[in-house]
């Protein structure tokens, strides 16, 4: 079943929804403000884009749904985007730490204590 990602054009909230039929899509509304003014985002394809593109597409000011943070690939995206926009190369060490955080969050807590 396809899961599509939508952006609310009223409050900038991004959310995901399972859509089985075209008709169902018409009934969709934003969970944040109830608006029907939505834009479908490229979701399925977005899962295969490079991290660079994910960073570019990521809007740190947008409200995110819980699902967003359950996707471990989104962890650290905000920090990376900030670094990128400031022209900082976060380098291998940061990537390494981020990868650890994504795959084994407990290890980071252990390391920093
Ligand atoms: Zn909304």
Tab-separated table of C-alpha atoms in Angstrom, residues 30-69:
chain	number	residue	atom	x	y	z
A	30	UNK	CA	-4.289	18.231	7.720
A	31	UNK	CA	-4.074	16.675	11.209
A	32	UNK	CA	-2.761	19.960	12.529
A	33	UNK	CA	-5.294	22.506	11.323
A	34	UNK	CA	-7.865	20.478	9.390
A	35	UNK	CA	-7.204	22.233	6.104
A	36	UNK	CA	-7.787	20.488	2.799
A	37	UNK	CA	-5.216	22.697	1.171
A	38	UNK	CA	-2.573	20.009	0.797
A	39	UNK	CA	0.216	19.253	-1.573
A	40	UNK	CA	1.400	15.748	-2.196
A	41	UNK	CA	5.122	15.355	-1.763
A	42	UNK	CA	7.250	12.905	-3.626
A	43	UNK	CA	7.446	10.264	-0.978
A	44	UNK	CA	8.222	6.833	-2.368
A	45	UNK	CA	10.892	8.311	-4.599
A	46	UNK	CA	12.215	10.480	-1.804
A	47	UNK	CA	13.239	7.355	0.045
A	48	UNK	CA	15.833	6.725	-2.580
A	49	UNK	CA	17.258	10.183	-2.948
A	50	UNK	CA	20.685	11.001	-1.616
A	51	UNK	CA	21.153	12.425	1.820
A	52	UNK	CA	22.121	15.719	0.222
A	53	UNK	CA	18.689	15.953	-1.367
A	54	UNK	CA	17.022	14.999	1.886
A	55	UNK	CA	18.890	17.822	3.579
A	56	UNK	CA	17.840	20.243	0.868
A	57	UNK	CA	14.208	19.184	1.101
A	58	UNK	CA	14.156	19.244	4.865
A	59	UNK	CA	12.436	22.259	6.326
A	60	UNK	CA	13.566	22.708	9.951
A	61	UNK	CA	10.777	25.206	10.560
A	62	UNK	CA	8.029	22.841	9.543
A	63	UNK	CA	6.187	20.987	12.253
A	64	UNK	CA	6.920	17.301	11.994
A	65	UNK	CA	4.711	14.421	12.849
A	66	UNK	CA	5.861	11.667	15.198
A	67	UNK	CA	6.478	9.451	12.216
A	68	UNK	CA	9.142	11.809	11.010
A	69	UNK	CA	11.341	11.142	14.002
